[in-house]
PDB file of C-alpha atoms in Angstrom:
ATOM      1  CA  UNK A   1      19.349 247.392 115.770  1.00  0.00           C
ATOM      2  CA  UNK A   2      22.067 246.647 112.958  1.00  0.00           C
ATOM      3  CA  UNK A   3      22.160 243.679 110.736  1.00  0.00           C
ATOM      4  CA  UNK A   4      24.595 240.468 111.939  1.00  0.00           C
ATOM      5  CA  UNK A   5      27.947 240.959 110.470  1.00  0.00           C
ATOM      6  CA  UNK A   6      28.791 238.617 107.652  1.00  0.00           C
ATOM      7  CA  UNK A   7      32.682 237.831 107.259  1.00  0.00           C
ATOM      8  CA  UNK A   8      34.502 239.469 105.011  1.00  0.00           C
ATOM      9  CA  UNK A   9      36.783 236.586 104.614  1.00  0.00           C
ATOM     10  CA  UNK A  10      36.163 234.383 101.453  1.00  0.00           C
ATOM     11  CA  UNK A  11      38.683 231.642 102.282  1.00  0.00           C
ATOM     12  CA  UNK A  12      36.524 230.616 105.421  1.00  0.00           C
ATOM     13  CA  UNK A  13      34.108 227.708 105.904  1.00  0.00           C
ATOM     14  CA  UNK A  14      31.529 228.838 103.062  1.00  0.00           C
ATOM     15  CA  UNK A  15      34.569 228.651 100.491  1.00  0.00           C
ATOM     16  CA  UNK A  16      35.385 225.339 101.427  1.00  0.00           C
ATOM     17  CA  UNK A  17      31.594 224.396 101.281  1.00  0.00           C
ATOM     18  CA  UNK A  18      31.266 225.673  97.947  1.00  0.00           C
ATOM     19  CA  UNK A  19      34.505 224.192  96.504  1.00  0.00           C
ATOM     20  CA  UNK A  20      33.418 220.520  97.855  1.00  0.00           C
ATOM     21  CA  UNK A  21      29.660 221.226  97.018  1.00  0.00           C
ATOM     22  CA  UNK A  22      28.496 220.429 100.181  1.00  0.00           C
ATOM     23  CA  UNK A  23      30.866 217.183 100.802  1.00  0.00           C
ATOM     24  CA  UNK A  24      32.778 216.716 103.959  1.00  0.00           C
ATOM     25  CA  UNK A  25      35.115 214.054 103.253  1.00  0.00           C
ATOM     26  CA  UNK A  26      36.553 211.818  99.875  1.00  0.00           C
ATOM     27  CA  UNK A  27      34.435 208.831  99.521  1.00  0.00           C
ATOM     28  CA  UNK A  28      35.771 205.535  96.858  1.00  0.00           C
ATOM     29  CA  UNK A  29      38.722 205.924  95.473  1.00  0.00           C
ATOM     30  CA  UNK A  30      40.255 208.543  97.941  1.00  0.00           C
ATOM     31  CA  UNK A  31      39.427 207.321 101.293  1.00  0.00           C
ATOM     32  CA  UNK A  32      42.600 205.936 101.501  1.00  0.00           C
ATOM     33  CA  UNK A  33      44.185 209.226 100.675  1.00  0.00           C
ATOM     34  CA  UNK A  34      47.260 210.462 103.392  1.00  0.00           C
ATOM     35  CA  UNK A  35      49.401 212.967 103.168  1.00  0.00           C
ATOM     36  CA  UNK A  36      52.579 211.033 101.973  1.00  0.00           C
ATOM     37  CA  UNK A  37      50.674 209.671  98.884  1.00  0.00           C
ATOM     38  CA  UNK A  38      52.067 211.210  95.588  1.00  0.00           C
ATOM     39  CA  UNK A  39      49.432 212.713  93.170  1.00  0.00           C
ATOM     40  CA  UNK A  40      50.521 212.676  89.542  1.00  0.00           C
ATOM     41  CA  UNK A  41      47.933 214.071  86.492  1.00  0.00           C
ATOM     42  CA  UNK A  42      46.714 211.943  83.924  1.00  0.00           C
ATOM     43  CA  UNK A  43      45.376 214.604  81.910  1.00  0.00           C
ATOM     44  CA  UNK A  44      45.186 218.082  81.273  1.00  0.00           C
ATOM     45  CA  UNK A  45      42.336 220.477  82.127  1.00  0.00           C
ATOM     46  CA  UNK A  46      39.849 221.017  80.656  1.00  0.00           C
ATOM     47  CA  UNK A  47      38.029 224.481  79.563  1.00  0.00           C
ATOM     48  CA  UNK A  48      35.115 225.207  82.350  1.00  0.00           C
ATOM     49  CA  UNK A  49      36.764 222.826  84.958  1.00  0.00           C
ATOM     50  CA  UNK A  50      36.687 224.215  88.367  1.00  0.00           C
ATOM     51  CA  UNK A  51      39.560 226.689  89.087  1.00  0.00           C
ATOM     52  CA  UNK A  52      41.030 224.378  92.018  1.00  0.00           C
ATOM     53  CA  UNK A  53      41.074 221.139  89.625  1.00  0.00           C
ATOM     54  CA  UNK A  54      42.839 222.962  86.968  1.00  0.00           C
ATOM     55  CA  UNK A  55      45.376 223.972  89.719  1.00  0.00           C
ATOM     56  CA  UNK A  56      45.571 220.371  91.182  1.00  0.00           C
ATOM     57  CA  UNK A  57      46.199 219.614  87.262  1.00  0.00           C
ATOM     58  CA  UNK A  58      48.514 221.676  86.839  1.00  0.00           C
ATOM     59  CA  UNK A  59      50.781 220.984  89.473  1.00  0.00           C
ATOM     60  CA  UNK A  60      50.910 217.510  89.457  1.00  0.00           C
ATOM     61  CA  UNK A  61      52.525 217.132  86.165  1.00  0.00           C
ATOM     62  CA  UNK A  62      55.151 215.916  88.547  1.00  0.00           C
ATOM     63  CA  UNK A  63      54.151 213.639  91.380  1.00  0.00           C
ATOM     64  CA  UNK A  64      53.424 215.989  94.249  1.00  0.00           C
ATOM     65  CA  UNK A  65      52.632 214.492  97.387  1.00  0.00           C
ATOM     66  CA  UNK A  66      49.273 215.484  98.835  1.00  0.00           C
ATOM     67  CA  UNK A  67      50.476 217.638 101.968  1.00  0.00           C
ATOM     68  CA  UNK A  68      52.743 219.484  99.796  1.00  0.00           C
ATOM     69  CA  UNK A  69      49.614 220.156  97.250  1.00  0.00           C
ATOM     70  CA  UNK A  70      47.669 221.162  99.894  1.00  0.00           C
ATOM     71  CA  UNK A  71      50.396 223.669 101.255  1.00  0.00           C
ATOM     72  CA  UNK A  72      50.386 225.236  97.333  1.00  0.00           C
ATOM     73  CA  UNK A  73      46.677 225.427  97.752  1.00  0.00           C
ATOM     74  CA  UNK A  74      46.641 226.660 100.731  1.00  0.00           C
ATOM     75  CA  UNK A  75      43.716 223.965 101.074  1.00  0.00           C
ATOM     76  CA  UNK A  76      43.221 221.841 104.124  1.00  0.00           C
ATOM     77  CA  UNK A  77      43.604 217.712 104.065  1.00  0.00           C
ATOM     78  CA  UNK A  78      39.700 217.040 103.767  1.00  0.00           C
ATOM     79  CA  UNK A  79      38.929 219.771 101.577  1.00  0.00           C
ATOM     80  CA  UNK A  80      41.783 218.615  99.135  1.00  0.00           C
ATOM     81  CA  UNK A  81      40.572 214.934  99.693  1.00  0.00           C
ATOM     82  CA  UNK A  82      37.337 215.872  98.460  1.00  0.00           C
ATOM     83  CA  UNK A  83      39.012 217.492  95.664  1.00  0.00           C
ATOM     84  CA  UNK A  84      41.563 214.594  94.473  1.00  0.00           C
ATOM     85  CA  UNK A  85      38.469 212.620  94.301  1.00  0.00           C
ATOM     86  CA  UNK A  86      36.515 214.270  91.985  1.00  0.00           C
ATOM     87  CA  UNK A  87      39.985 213.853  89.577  1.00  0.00           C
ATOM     88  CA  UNK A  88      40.704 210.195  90.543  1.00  0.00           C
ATOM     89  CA  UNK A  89      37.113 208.786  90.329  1.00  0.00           C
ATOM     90  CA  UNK A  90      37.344 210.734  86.516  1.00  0.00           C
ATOM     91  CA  UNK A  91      40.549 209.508  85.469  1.00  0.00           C
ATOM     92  CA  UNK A  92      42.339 212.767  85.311  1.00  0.00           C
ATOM     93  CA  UNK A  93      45.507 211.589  88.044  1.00  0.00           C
ATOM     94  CA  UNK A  94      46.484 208.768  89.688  1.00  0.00           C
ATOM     95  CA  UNK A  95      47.383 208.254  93.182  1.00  0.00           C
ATOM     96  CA  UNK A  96      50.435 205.969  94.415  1.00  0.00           C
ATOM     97  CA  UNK A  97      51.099 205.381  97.596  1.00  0.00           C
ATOM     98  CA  UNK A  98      54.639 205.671  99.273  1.00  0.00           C
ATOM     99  CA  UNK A  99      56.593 202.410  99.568  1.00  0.00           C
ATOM    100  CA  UNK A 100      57.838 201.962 102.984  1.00  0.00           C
ATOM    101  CA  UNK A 101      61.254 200.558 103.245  1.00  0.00           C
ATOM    102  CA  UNK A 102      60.133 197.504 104.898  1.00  0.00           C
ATOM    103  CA  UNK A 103      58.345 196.723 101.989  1.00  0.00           C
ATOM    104  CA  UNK A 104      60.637 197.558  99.891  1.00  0.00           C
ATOM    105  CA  UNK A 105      62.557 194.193 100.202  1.00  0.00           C
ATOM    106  CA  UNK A 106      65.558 195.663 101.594  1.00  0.00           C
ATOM    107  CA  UNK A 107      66.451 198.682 104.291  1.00  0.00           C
ATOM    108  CA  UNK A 108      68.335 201.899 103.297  1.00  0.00           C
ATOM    109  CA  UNK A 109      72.064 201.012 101.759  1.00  0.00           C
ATOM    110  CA  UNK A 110      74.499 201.601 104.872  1.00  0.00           C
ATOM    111  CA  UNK A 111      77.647 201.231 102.933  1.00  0.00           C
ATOM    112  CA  UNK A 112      75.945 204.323 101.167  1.00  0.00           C
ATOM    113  CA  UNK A 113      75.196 206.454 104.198  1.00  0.00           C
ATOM    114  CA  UNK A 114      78.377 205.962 105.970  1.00  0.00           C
ATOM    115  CA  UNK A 115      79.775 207.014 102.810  1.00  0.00           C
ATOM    116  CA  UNK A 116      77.485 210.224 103.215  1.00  0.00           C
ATOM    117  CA  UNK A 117      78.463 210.514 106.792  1.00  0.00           C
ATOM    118  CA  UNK A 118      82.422 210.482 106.152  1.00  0.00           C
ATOM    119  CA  UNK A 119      81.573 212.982 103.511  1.00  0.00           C
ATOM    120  CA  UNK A 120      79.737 215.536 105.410  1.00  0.00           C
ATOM    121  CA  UNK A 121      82.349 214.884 108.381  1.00  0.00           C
ATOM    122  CA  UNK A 122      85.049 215.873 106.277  1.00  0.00           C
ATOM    123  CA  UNK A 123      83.341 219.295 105.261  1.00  0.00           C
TER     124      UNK A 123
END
């Protein structure tokens, strides 16, 4: 009788498990995490950080939002979650969530896109 198989794969569920320590979802700060919020560092990284910090770090020197972060990463939304907030409950970036145009106080500029639209009609 042989031994079970283990996967060979180390991006499967143990990765994740490690990377989150066990966590299976962002808790304070980053429950109210989406995928259109933008993600911009506050800090840079720090020597012994974990690899996938530094990388969130580094990336977000720029606001990124979070689904495009987690395309870089390769990472998926809860795992990431869990990640952004380890860095926002520590102060290293900042989350800031999308203002929808409602909100905004005013809708998009129509003079503007019909000005767009004659444009791209005359191409």
């Amino acid at each position: 009788m042989s031994a079970p198989r283990r996967p060979s794969d180390p991006s499967g569920l143990e990765r994740y498990y490690v990377l989150t320590g066990g966590r299976s979802g962002p808790g304070g700060s980053a429950s109210s995490l989406d995928v259109a919020t933008l993600v911009v560092s506050r800090a840079a990284p720090l020597t012994g950080m974990q690899h996938e910090h530094e990388e969130i770090l580094r990336r977000c020197r720029d606001p990124l939002s979070v689904a495009e972060l987690g395309a870089h990463l390769g990472l998926p939304f809860n795992i990431l979650a869990v990640l952004l907030s380890d860095l926002l409950d520590a102060g290293r970036v900042e989350a800031r969530n999308p203002i929808p145009a409602h909100d905004a106080g005013r809708g998009p500029d129509l003079a503007l896109l019909e000005e767009v639209l004659s444009g791209l009609e005359r191409l």
